[in-house]
Amino acid sequence: MMPVLEEKVLPKDGSLTVPVLIVGNGPSGICLSYLLSGYRPYLSPAAMEGSMLTLSFGSWMELPGLKLKDCVGEKRRNLRNNRVTPAEVAAYYQHFVSEMGLEKNFVPRSCLTSLCRINDVAKSEDASKRGVIQEKAQEEGSGAATRSLWEVRGYQKGSNGVQTPFLILAENVVLATGTQDEPVRLGVEGEELPYVCHSISEFETAIVHSRVSECSEAVLIVGAGLTAADAVLCAHHYGIPVLHIFRQAVTDPDLIFNQLPKVLYPEYHKVHQMMSQQNAGRDSASYRGYTSFPQHQVSSFKPDRKCVLERWDKCQTVVNVSMALVLIGANPRLTFLRDNGSYLGLNSKMPISCRYNPLQIHPYTYELLQEPNLFAMGPLVGDNFVRFVKGGALGITSCLVKRHKQQKEKVLAK
């Protein structure tokens, strides 16, 4: 269904119209590309950053047609309940693309800046430019002239760093961007200070460059999710002192650690023990250099690297830190859509969030209810695990194949 792009340079004038354009570079888009290329799923009864282990089992991270264990070294195959590292999963997805011959469907180093319908463009573009685009739409076959096409703008970044703009048209667009683009912020005073970071990769970089060490002031880690737990484990491995702050009580049933089986996730159980046994005000030396602050939140960050913490009863504590890591989740970056895509969510007045406000779709076709011929899959619609994206890819593929068949039958009937 997808035309082969012999050259990975996209046109600037809208002279190319594609049946389906997929936005995203993760497993969702890869899986959909696989199915749209003609591959079909089969029944598999057995299937169910850095050096941290993934939450899911290795087999759950697989895409159809290629087993992950075949791409992982022999010494890793029996690693702790068949769990693998994110680095290994990333390598597997890259290998999947080449192994299945999907490279032709990918245009690397491309950034989308605008996605809108041509009839929306017509309201804002000058007449000459609008005429060229509409004329091109009328020239396209397969019913493109009778449907509103999508205008896709962006730029490609060359190996020399030069950005080249592109403009293409698409009959259908699939959003498969994931939700890890925009870290959630606390919104408190001083959060923009240089020692306050919002990703675990920044912490790893600071360790590599010796900006934090076992001899430095403690690192403040904010959050009670798995990413924050990974940061705690990383700091503990290097002997870096940690002040761990989170809003919930350790016994809160909604805390992710209270939902994970201890046997399957021993390292996260260890973090939970640290949070429980070694909080501020208790004398315990089980985990040297670690102190937790349950039911606390950050009130402000100061330029002199002092952080003001506030307990649930408004009692405040001031701590000195070398670095602060705010790891409380992430949201998708949908700046190429009107209103950042909020009008497409379950609640149009709230920003898009995989947990609280996913995109509103048809449950079987994954087509957005507010925008015909615009689809979404993966975390954007609440499917937060790789093992779920196959269903989204299958639903979209089934919908597009049926519509393509119907259009073909209409043409033949004439």
CSV table of C-alpha atoms in Angstrom, one decimal:
chain,number,residue,atom,x,y,z
A,1,MET,CA,0.0,0.0,0.0
A,2,MET,CA,2.9,2.3,0.7
A,3,PRO,CA,4.9,3.7,-2.3
A,4,VAL,CA,8.6,3.1,-2.3
A,5,LEU,CA,10.6,6.3,-1.8
A,6,GLU,CA,13.7,5.7,-3.9
A,7,GLU,CA,15.3,8.8,-2.5
A,8,LYS,CA,14.9,9.7,1.2
A,9,VAL,CA,14.5,13.4,0.2
A,10,LEU,CA,10.9,14.6,0.5
A,11,PRO,CA,9.5,17.2,-1.9
A,12,LYS,CA,8.9,20.8,-0.9
A,13,ASP,CA,5.9,21.5,-3.1
A,14,GLY,CA,3.3,18.9,-2.2
A,15,SER,CA,3.9,16.9,-5.4
A,16,LEU,CA,3.9,13.6,-3.5
A,17,THR,CA,0.7,12.1,-2.1
A,18,VAL,CA,1.0,8.9,0.0
A,19,PRO,CA,-1.9,6.6,1.0
A,20,VAL,CA,-0.7,6.3,4.6
A,21,LEU,CA,1.8,8.4,6.6
A,22,ILE,CA,2.9,7.2,10.0
A,23,VAL,CA,4.3,9.7,12.5
A,24,GLY,CA,6.7,8.0,15.0
A,25,ASN,CA,9.8,5.9,15.4
A,26,GLY,CA,8.8,3.4,18.1
A,27,PRO,CA,7.4,-0.1,18.1
A,28,SER,CA,3.9,1.1,17.3
A,29,GLY,CA,4.9,2.6,14.0
A,30,ILE,CA,7.2,-0.3,13.2
A,31,CYS,CA,4.5,-2.9,13.8
A,32,LEU,CA,2.0,-1.0,11.6
A,33,SER,CA,4.5,-0.6,8.8
A,34,TYR,CA,5.1,-4.3,9.0
A,35,LEU,CA,1.4,-5.1,8.5
A,36,LEU,CA,0.8,-2.5,5.9
A,37,SER,CA,3.7,-4.0,3.9
A,38,GLY,CA,1.7,-7.1,3.4
A,39,TYR,CA,2.8,-9.3,6.4
A,40,ARG,CA,0.0,-10.8,8.4
A,41,PRO,CA,-0.1,-11.8,12.1
A,42,TYR,CA,-0.3,-15.4,13.3
A,43,LEU,CA,-1.2,-17.2,16.5
A,44,SER,CA,1.7,-17.6,18.9
A,45,PRO,CA,0.5,-19.6,22.0
A,46,ALA,CA,3.7,-19.1,23.9
A,47,ALA,CA,3.8,-15.3,23.6
A,48,MET,CA,2.4,-13.4,26.3
A,49,GLU,CA,17.4,3.3,29.1
A,50,GLY,CA,20.8,2.1,29.6
A,51,SER,CA,21.4,-1.0,31.7
A,52,MET,CA,18.1,-1.1,33.7
A,53,LEU,CA,15.8,-4.0,33.1
A,54,THR,CA,12.5,-3.5,31.3
A,55,LEU,CA,9.3,-4.0,33.3
A,56,SER,CA,7.9,-6.4,30.7
A,57,PHE,CA,9.2,-9.9,30.0
A,58,GLY,CA,11.3,-10.2,26.8
A,59,SER,CA,8.7,-12.1,24.9
A,60,TRP,CA,6.1,-9.4,25.6
A,61,MET,CA,8.4,-6.8,23.9
A,62,GLU,CA,8.4,-8.8,20.6
A,63,LEU,CA,6.9,-7.7,17.3
A,64,PRO,CA,5.3,-10.3,15.0
A,65,GLY,CA,7.7,-12.6,13.0
A,66,LEU,CA,11.0,-12.2,14.9
A,67,LYS,CA,11.7,-13.5,18.4
A,68,LEU,CA,13.6,-11.2,20.6
A,69,LYS,CA,15.7,-14.0,22.1
A,70,ASP,CA,17.2,-14.7,18.7
A,71,CYS,CA,18.7,-11.1,18.7
A,72,VAL,CA,20.0,-11.2,22.3
A,73,GLY,CA,23.4,-12.7,23.2
A,74,GLU,CA,23.5,-16.2,24.7
A,75,LYS,CA,24.7,-14.9,28.0
A,76,ARG,CA,21.6,-12.7,28.3
A,77,ARG,CA,18.9,-15.3,27.5
A,78,ASN,CA,18.4,-16.5,31.1
A,79,LEU,CA,18.7,-13.1,32.7
A,80,ARG,CA,16.2,-12.7,35.6
A,81,ASN,CA,12.9,-14.0,34.5
A,82,ASN,CA,13.5,-13.4,30.8
A,83,ARG,CA,13.7,-9.6,31.2
A,84,VAL,CA,16.0,-7.6,29.1
A,85,THR,CA,17.6,-4.1,29.0
A,86,PRO,CA,16.1,-1.2,27.0
A,87,ALA,CA,19.3,-1.0,25.0
A,88,GLU,CA,18.7,-4.6,23.9
A,89,VAL,CA,15.1,-3.9,23.0
A,90,ALA,CA,16.1,-0.8,21.0
A,91,ALA,CA,18.7,-2.9,19.1
A,92,TYR,CA,16.0,-5.6,18.5
A,93,TYR,CA,13.6,-3.0,16.9
A,94,GLN,CA,16.3,-1.7,14.7
A,95,HIS,CA,17.2,-5.2,13.6
A,96,PHE,CA,13.5,-6.0,13.0
A,97,VAL,CA,13.2,-3.1,10.5
A,98,SER,CA,16.2,-4.4,8.5
A,99,GLU,CA,15.3,-8.1,8.8
A,100,MET,CA,11.8,-7.5,7.5
A,101,GLY,CA,12.9,-5.2,4.7
A,102,LEU,CA,11.0,-2.2,6.0
A,103,GLU,CA,13.8,0.4,5.6
A,104,LYS,CA,12.0,1.8,2.4
A,105,ASN,CA,9.1,2.8,4.6
A,106,PHE,CA,11.2,5.0,6.9
A,107,VAL,CA,12.4,8.5,6.4
A,108,PRO,CA,15.0,9.1,9.2
A,109,ARG,CA,16.0,12.5,10.7
A,110,SER,CA,12.6,14.0,9.9
A,111,CYS,CA,10.7,16.3,12.1
A,112,LEU,CA,7.0,17.1,11.6
A,113,THR,CA,6.0,20.8,12.2
A,114,SER,CA,2.4,21.0,10.9
A,115,LEU,CA,-0.4,18.5,10.2
A,116,CYS,CA,-3.7,19.9,8.9
A,117,ARG,CA,-6.4,19.2,6.4
A,118,ILE,CA,-6.2,21.0,3.0
A,119,ASN,CA,-9.7,22.5,3.6
A,120,ASP,CA,-8.2,24.0,6.9
A,121,VAL,CA,-5.2,25.2,5.0
A,122,ALA,CA,-7.5,26.9,2.5
A,123,LYS,CA,-8.6,29.3,5.2
A,124,SER,CA,-5.2,30.5,5.9
A,125,GLU,CA,-2.9,30.0,2.8
A,126,ASP,CA,-2.6,32.5,0.0
A,127,ALA,CA,-4.6,31.8,-3.1
A,128,SER,CA,-1.7,30.8,-5.4
A,129,LYS,CA,-0.2,28.2,-3.0
A,130,ARG,CA,-3.7,26.9,-2.2
A,131,GLY,CA,-4.4,26.4,-5.9
A,132,VAL,CA,-1.3,24.3,-6.4
A,133,ILE,CA,-2.1,22.0,-3.5
A,134,GLN,CA,-5.8,21.6,-4.5
A,135,GLU,CA,-4.8,21.0,-8.2
A,136,LYS,CA,-2.5,18.2,-7.0
A,137,ALA,CA,-5.2,16.7,-4.9
A,138,GLN,CA,-7.5,16.6,-8.0
A,139,GLU,CA,-4.9,14.9,-10.1
A,140,GLU,CA,-4.5,12.0,-7.6
A,141,GLY,CA,-6.3,8.7,-8.2
A,142,SER,CA,-8.0,6.3,-5.9
A,143,GLY,CA,-10.6,8.8,-4.8
A,144,ALA,CA,-8.2,11.4,-3.4
A,145,ALA,CA,-10.0,14.2,-5.1
A,146,THR,CA,-13.3,13.4,-3.3
A,147,ARG,CA,-11.7,13.3,0.2
A,148,SER,CA,-9.9,15.9,2.2
A,149,LEU,CA,-6.2,15.2,2.1
A,150,TRP,CA,-3.8,15.9,4.9
A,151,GLU,CA,-1.1,18.5,4.4
A,152,VAL,CA,2.1,17.4,6.1
A,153,ARG,CA,4.9,19.9,6.7
A,154,GLY,CA,8.3,19.5,8.4
A,155,TYR,CA,12.0,19.4,7.7
A,156,GLN,CA,14.7,16.8,7.2
A,157,LYS,CA,18.0,17.2,8.9
A,158,GLY,CA,21.0,16.2,6.8
A,159,SER,CA,24.2,14.7,8.0
A,160,ASN,CA,25.7,18.2,7.7
A,161,GLY,CA,23.1,19.6,10.1
A,162,VAL,CA,21.3,21.6,7.4
A,163,GLN,CA,17.5,21.5,7.7
A,164,THR,CA,15.5,21.1,4.4
A,165,PRO,CA,11.8,21.7,4.6
A,166,PHE,CA,9.3,19.3,3.0
A,167,LEU,CA,5.6,19.4,2.1
A,168,ILE,CA,3.7,16.2,1.2
A,169,LEU,CA,0.1,15.1,1.1
A,170,ALA,CA,-1.4,12.1,2.7
A,171,GLU,CA,-4.8,10.4,2.4
A,172,ASN,CA,-4.5,8.9,5.9
A,173,VAL,CA,-2.2,9.7,8.8
A,174,VAL,CA,-1.4,7.5,11.8
A,175,LEU,CA,-0.1,9.1,15.1
A,176,ALA,CA,2.3,6.6,16.7
A,177,THR,CA,4.6,9.1,18.5
A,178,GLY,CA,4.4,7.6,22.0
A,179,THR,CA,4.3,9.8,25.1
A,180,GLN,CA,7.8,10.3,26.3
A,181,ASP,CA,8.6,13.6,24.5
A,182,GLU,CA,7.7,16.2,27.1
A,183,PRO,CA,8.6,15.6,30.8
A,184,VAL,CA,5.9,16.6,33.3
A,185,ARG,CA,7.0,19.5,35.4
A,186,LEU,CA,6.3,20.4,39.0
A,187,GLY,CA,5.5,24.0,38.2
A,188,VAL,CA,7.3,25.3,41.3
A,189,GLU,CA,9.8,28.2,41.8
A,190,GLY,CA,13.3,27.5,40.6
A,191,GLU,CA,12.5,24.5,38.4
A,192,GLU,CA,14.3,26.1,35.5
A,193,LEU,CA,17.6,26.3,37.4
A,194,PRO,CA,20.5,24.3,35.7
A,195,TYR,CA,20.9,21.8,38.5
A,196,VAL,CA,17.2,20.7,38.1
A,197,CYS,CA,16.8,17.9,35.4
A,198,HIS,CA,13.9,15.9,34.1
A,199,SER,CA,15.4,12.8,32.6
A,200,ILE,CA,17.5,9.9,33.8
A,201,SER,CA,19.8,10.3,30.9
A,202,GLU,CA,20.9,13.7,32.3
A,203,PHE,CA,21.7,11.9,35.5
A,204,GLU,CA,23.8,9.3,33.8
A,205,THR,CA,25.7,12.0,31.9
A,206,ALA,CA,26.4,13.8,35.2
A,207,ILE,CA,27.8,10.5,36.6
A,208,VAL,CA,30.0,10.0,33.5
A,209,HIS,CA,31.4,13.5,33.8
A,210,SER,CA,31.9,13.2,37.6
A,211,ARG,CA,29.5,16.1,38.4
A,212,VAL,CA,28.0,13.8,41.0
A,213,SER,CA,29.7,11.1,43.0
A,214,GLU,CA,29.8,9.4,46.4
A,215,CYS,CA,31.7,12.5,47.7
A,216,SER,CA,29.2,15.1,46.5
A,217,GLU,CA,26.0,16.4,48.1
A,218,ALA,CA,23.0,14.1,47.8
A,219,VAL,CA,21.0,13.9,44.6
A,220,LEU,CA,17.3,14.8,45.1
A,221,ILE,CA,15.0,12.4,43.2
A,222,VAL,CA,11.4,13.4,42.9
A,223,GLY,CA,8.8,10.7,42.0
A,224,ALA,CA,7.5,7.3,43.0
A,225,GLY,CA,7.3,5.6,39.6
A,226,LEU,CA,9.6,3.1,37.9
A,227,THR,CA,11.8,5.8,36.2
A,228,ALA,CA,12.4,7.3,39.6
A,229,ALA,CA,13.1,3.8,41.0
A,230,ASP,CA,15.6,3.3,38.2
A,231,ALA,CA,17.4,6.5,39.2
A,232,VAL,CA,17.5,5.4,42.8
A,233,LEU,CA,19.1,2.0,41.7
A,234,CYS,CA,21.6,3.8,39.5
A,235,ALA,CA,22.6,6.2,42.3
A,236,HIS,CA,22.8,3.3,44.8
A,237,HIS,CA,25.1,1.3,42.4
A,238,TYR,CA,27.5,4.2,42.2
A,239,GLY,CA,27.3,5.0,45.9
A,240,ILE,CA,25.8,8.4,45.3
A,241,PRO,CA,23.7,9.7,48.3
A,242,VAL,CA,20.0,10.1,47.5
A,243,LEU,CA,17.2,12.1,49.0
A,244,HIS,CA,14.0,10.5,47.6
A,245,ILE,CA,10.8,12.6,47.8
A,246,PHE,CA,7.3,11.4,46.8
A,247,ARG,CA,3.7,12.5,47.6
A,248,GLN,CA,2.2,9.1,48.5
A,249,ALA,CA,2.4,7.0,51.6
A,250,VAL,CA,4.6,4.0,51.2
A,251,THR,CA,1.5,1.8,51.9
A,252,ASP,CA,-0.7,3.5,49.3
A,253,PRO,CA,-2.2,0.7,47.2
A,254,ASP,CA,-1.9,2.9,44.1
A,255,LEU,CA,1.8,3.0,44.4
A,256,ILE,CA,3.2,0.9,41.6
A,257,PHE,CA,5.6,-1.1,43.9
A,258,ASN,CA,2.6,-2.4,45.8
A,259,GLN,CA,1.2,-3.9,42.5
A,260,LEU,CA,4.4,-5.7,41.3
A,261,PRO,CA,5.1,-9.3,42.3
A,262,LYS,CA,8.1,-9.4,44.5
A,263,VAL,CA,9.6,-12.5,43.0
A,264,LEU,CA,9.4,-11.2,39.4
A,265,TYR,CA,10.7,-7.7,40.1
A,266,PRO,CA,13.3,-8.0,43.0
A,267,GLU,CA,15.1,-4.8,42.2
A,268,TYR,CA,11.9,-2.7,42.4
A,269,HIS,CA,11.0,-4.6,45.6
A,270,LYS,CA,14.4,-3.5,46.9
A,271,VAL,CA,13.6,0.2,46.2
A,272,HIS,CA,10.2,-0.3,48.0
A,273,GLN,CA,12.1,-1.6,51.0
A,274,MET,CA,14.4,1.4,50.9
A,275,MET,CA,11.4,3.8,50.8
A,276,SER,CA,9.7,2.0,53.7
A,277,GLN,CA,12.6,1.4,56.0
A,278,GLN,CA,14.9,4.4,55.6
A,279,ASN,CA,12.8,7.5,55.7
A,280,ALA,CA,13.7,10.8,57.3
A,281,GLY,CA,13.6,10.7,61.1
A,282,ARG,CA,14.3,6.9,61.4
A,283,ASP,CA,17.7,5.4,62.3
A,284,SER,CA,18.5,2.7,59.9
A,285,ALA,CA,21.7,1.8,58.1
A,286,SER,CA,20.5,-0.9,55.8
A,287,TYR,CA,20.9,1.2,52.7
A,288,ARG,CA,23.8,3.6,53.2
A,289,GLY,CA,23.3,7.1,51.7
A,290,TYR,CA,19.6,6.8,51.0
A,291,THR,CA,16.8,8.7,52.8
A,292,SER,CA,13.2,8.8,51.7
A,293,PHE,CA,10.6,11.6,52.3
A,294,PRO,CA,7.2,10.0,51.9
A,295,GLN,CA,4.2,12.3,51.7
A,296,HIS,CA,6.4,15.3,50.8
A,297,GLN,CA,6.5,17.6,47.8
A,298,VAL,CA,8.9,20.2,46.6
A,299,SER,CA,8.0,23.8,47.5
A,300,SER,CA,10.9,25.5,45.7
A,301,PHE,CA,14.4,25.2,44.3
A,302,LYS,CA,16.9,27.8,45.3
A,303,PRO,CA,19.9,29.1,43.2
A,304,ASP,CA,22.3,28.0,46.0
A,305,ARG,CA,21.2,24.4,45.5
A,306,LYS,CA,18.9,24.4,48.5
A,307,CYS,CA,15.6,22.7,48.1
A,308,VAL,CA,12.6,23.4,50.3
A,309,LEU,CA,10.5,20.3,50.9
A,310,GLU,CA,7.0,20.4,52.4
A,311,ARG,CA,5.3,17.6,54.3
A,312,TRP,CA,1.6,16.9,54.1
A,313,ASP,CA,1.1,18.8,57.4
A,314,LYS,CA,2.8,21.9,55.9
A,315,CYS,CA,6.0,21.3,57.9
A,316,GLN,CA,9.0,22.4,55.8
A,317,THR,CA,12.5,21.0,55.5
A,318,VAL,CA,15.5,22.6,53.7
A,319,VAL,CA,18.1,20.3,52.1
A,320,ASN,CA,21.3,20.8,50.2
A,321,VAL,CA,21.7,18.9,47.0
A,322,SER,CA,24.2,18.5,44.1
A,323,MET,CA,21.5,17.8,41.6
A,324,ALA,CA,17.7,17.4,41.4
A,325,LEU,CA,15.9,14.9,39.3
A,326,VAL,CA,12.2,15.4,38.7
A,327,LEU,CA,10.9,12.1,37.3
A,328,ILE,CA,7.1,12.3,37.6
A,329,GLY,CA,6.1,11.2,34.1
A,330,ALA,CA,6.0,12.5,30.5
A,331,ASN,CA,3.4,13.7,28.0
A,332,PRO,CA,3.4,13.5,24.2
A,333,ARG,CA,4.6,16.5,22.1
A,334,LEU,CA,1.9,17.1,19.6
A,335,THR,CA,2.7,20.7,18.7
A,336,PHE,CA,2.2,20.0,15.0
A,337,LEU,CA,-1.6,19.6,15.7
A,338,ARG,CA,-4.1,22.4,16.4
A,339,ASP,CA,-4.2,23.1,20.2
A,340,ASN,CA,-1.5,20.5,20.7
A,341,GLY,CA,-4.1,17.9,19.9
A,342,SER,CA,-6.2,18.5,23.0
A,343,TYR,CA,-9.4,18.7,21.0
A,344,LEU,CA,-8.9,15.1,20.1
A,345,GLY,CA,-8.8,13.8,23.7
A,346,LEU,CA,-11.5,12.4,25.9
A,347,ASN,CA,-11.6,15.8,27.6
A,348,SER,CA,-10.9,18.5,25.0
A,349,LYS,CA,-10.1,21.0,27.7
A,350,MET,CA,-7.2,19.0,29.1
A,351,PRO,CA,-3.8,18.3,27.6
A,352,ILE,CA,-3.3,14.8,26.0
A,353,SER,CA,-2.0,12.3,28.6
A,354,CYS,CA,-1.7,8.5,28.2
A,355,ARG,CA,-3.0,8.1,31.8
A,356,TYR,CA,-5.5,10.8,32.2
A,357,ASN,CA,-6.6,12.0,28.8
A,358,PRO,CA,-5.8,9.7,25.9
A,359,LEU,CA,-6.9,10.4,22.3
A,360,GLN,CA,-10.5,9.4,21.7
A,361,ILE,CA,-10.7,6.7,19.0
A,362,HIS,CA,-13.1,4.1,17.6
A,363,PRO,CA,-12.4,1.0,19.5
A,364,TYR,CA,-12.0,-1.3,16.5
A,365,THR,CA,-10.6,0.9,13.7
A,366,TYR,CA,-8.5,3.2,16.0
A,367,GLU,CA,-9.7,6.2,13.9
A,368,LEU,CA,-10.0,9.4,15.8
A,369,LEU,CA,-13.7,10.3,16.4
A,370,GLN,CA,-13.0,14.0,15.8
A,371,GLU,CA,-11.0,13.5,12.6
A,372,PRO,CA,-11.8,11.0,9.8
A,373,ASN,CA,-8.7,9.5,8.2
A,374,LEU,CA,-6.6,10.3,11.2
A,375,PHE,CA,-5.6,7.3,13.3
A,376,ALA,CA,-3.7,6.8,16.6
A,377,MET,CA,-2.1,3.9,18.4
A,378,GLY,CA,0.1,2.9,21.2
A,379,PRO,CA,0.4,5.0,24.4
A,380,LEU,CA,-1.5,7.9,22.8
A,381,VAL,CA,-4.6,5.8,23.1
A,382,GLY,CA,-3.8,4.2,26.4
A,383,ASP,CA,-2.0,1.1,25.0
A,384,ASN,CA,1.1,1.5,27.2
A,385,PHE,CA,2.7,-1.9,26.6
A,386,VAL,CA,4.3,-3.2,23.5
A,387,ARG,CA,2.2,-6.4,23.6
A,388,PHE,CA,-0.9,-4.2,23.1
A,389,VAL,CA,0.3,-2.3,20.0
A,390,LYS,CA,-0.2,-5.3,17.7
A,391,GLY,CA,-4.0,-5.0,18.3
A,392,GLY,CA,-3.9,-1.3,17.2
A,393,ALA,CA,-1.8,-2.1,14.2
A,394,LEU,CA,-4.1,-4.9,13.2
A,395,GLY,CA,-7.2,-2.7,13.7
A,396,ILE,CA,-5.8,0.1,11.5
A,397,THR,CA,-4.6,-2.2,8.8
A,398,SER,CA,-7.9,-4.0,8.6
A,399,CYS,CA,-9.7,-0.7,8.3
A,400,LEU,CA,-7.4,0.7,5.6
A,401,VAL,CA,-7.4,-2.6,3.6
A,402,LYS,CA,-11.2,-2.7,3.6
A,403,ARG,CA,-11.6,0.9,2.5
A,404,HIS,CA,-9.0,0.4,-0.2
A,405,LYS,CA,-10.9,-2.6,-1.5
A,406,GLN,CA,-14.2,-0.7,-1.4
A,407,GLN,CA,-12.7,2.2,-3.4
A,408,LYS,CA,-11.3,-0.3,-5.9
A,409,GLU,CA,-14.7,-1.9,-6.3
A,410,LYS,CA,-16.3,1.5,-6.9
A,411,VAL,CA,-13.8,2.3,-9.6
A,412,LEU,CA,-14.4,-1.0,-11.3
A,413,ALA,CA,-18.2,-0.6,-11.1
A,414,LYS,CA,-17.9,2.6,-13.1
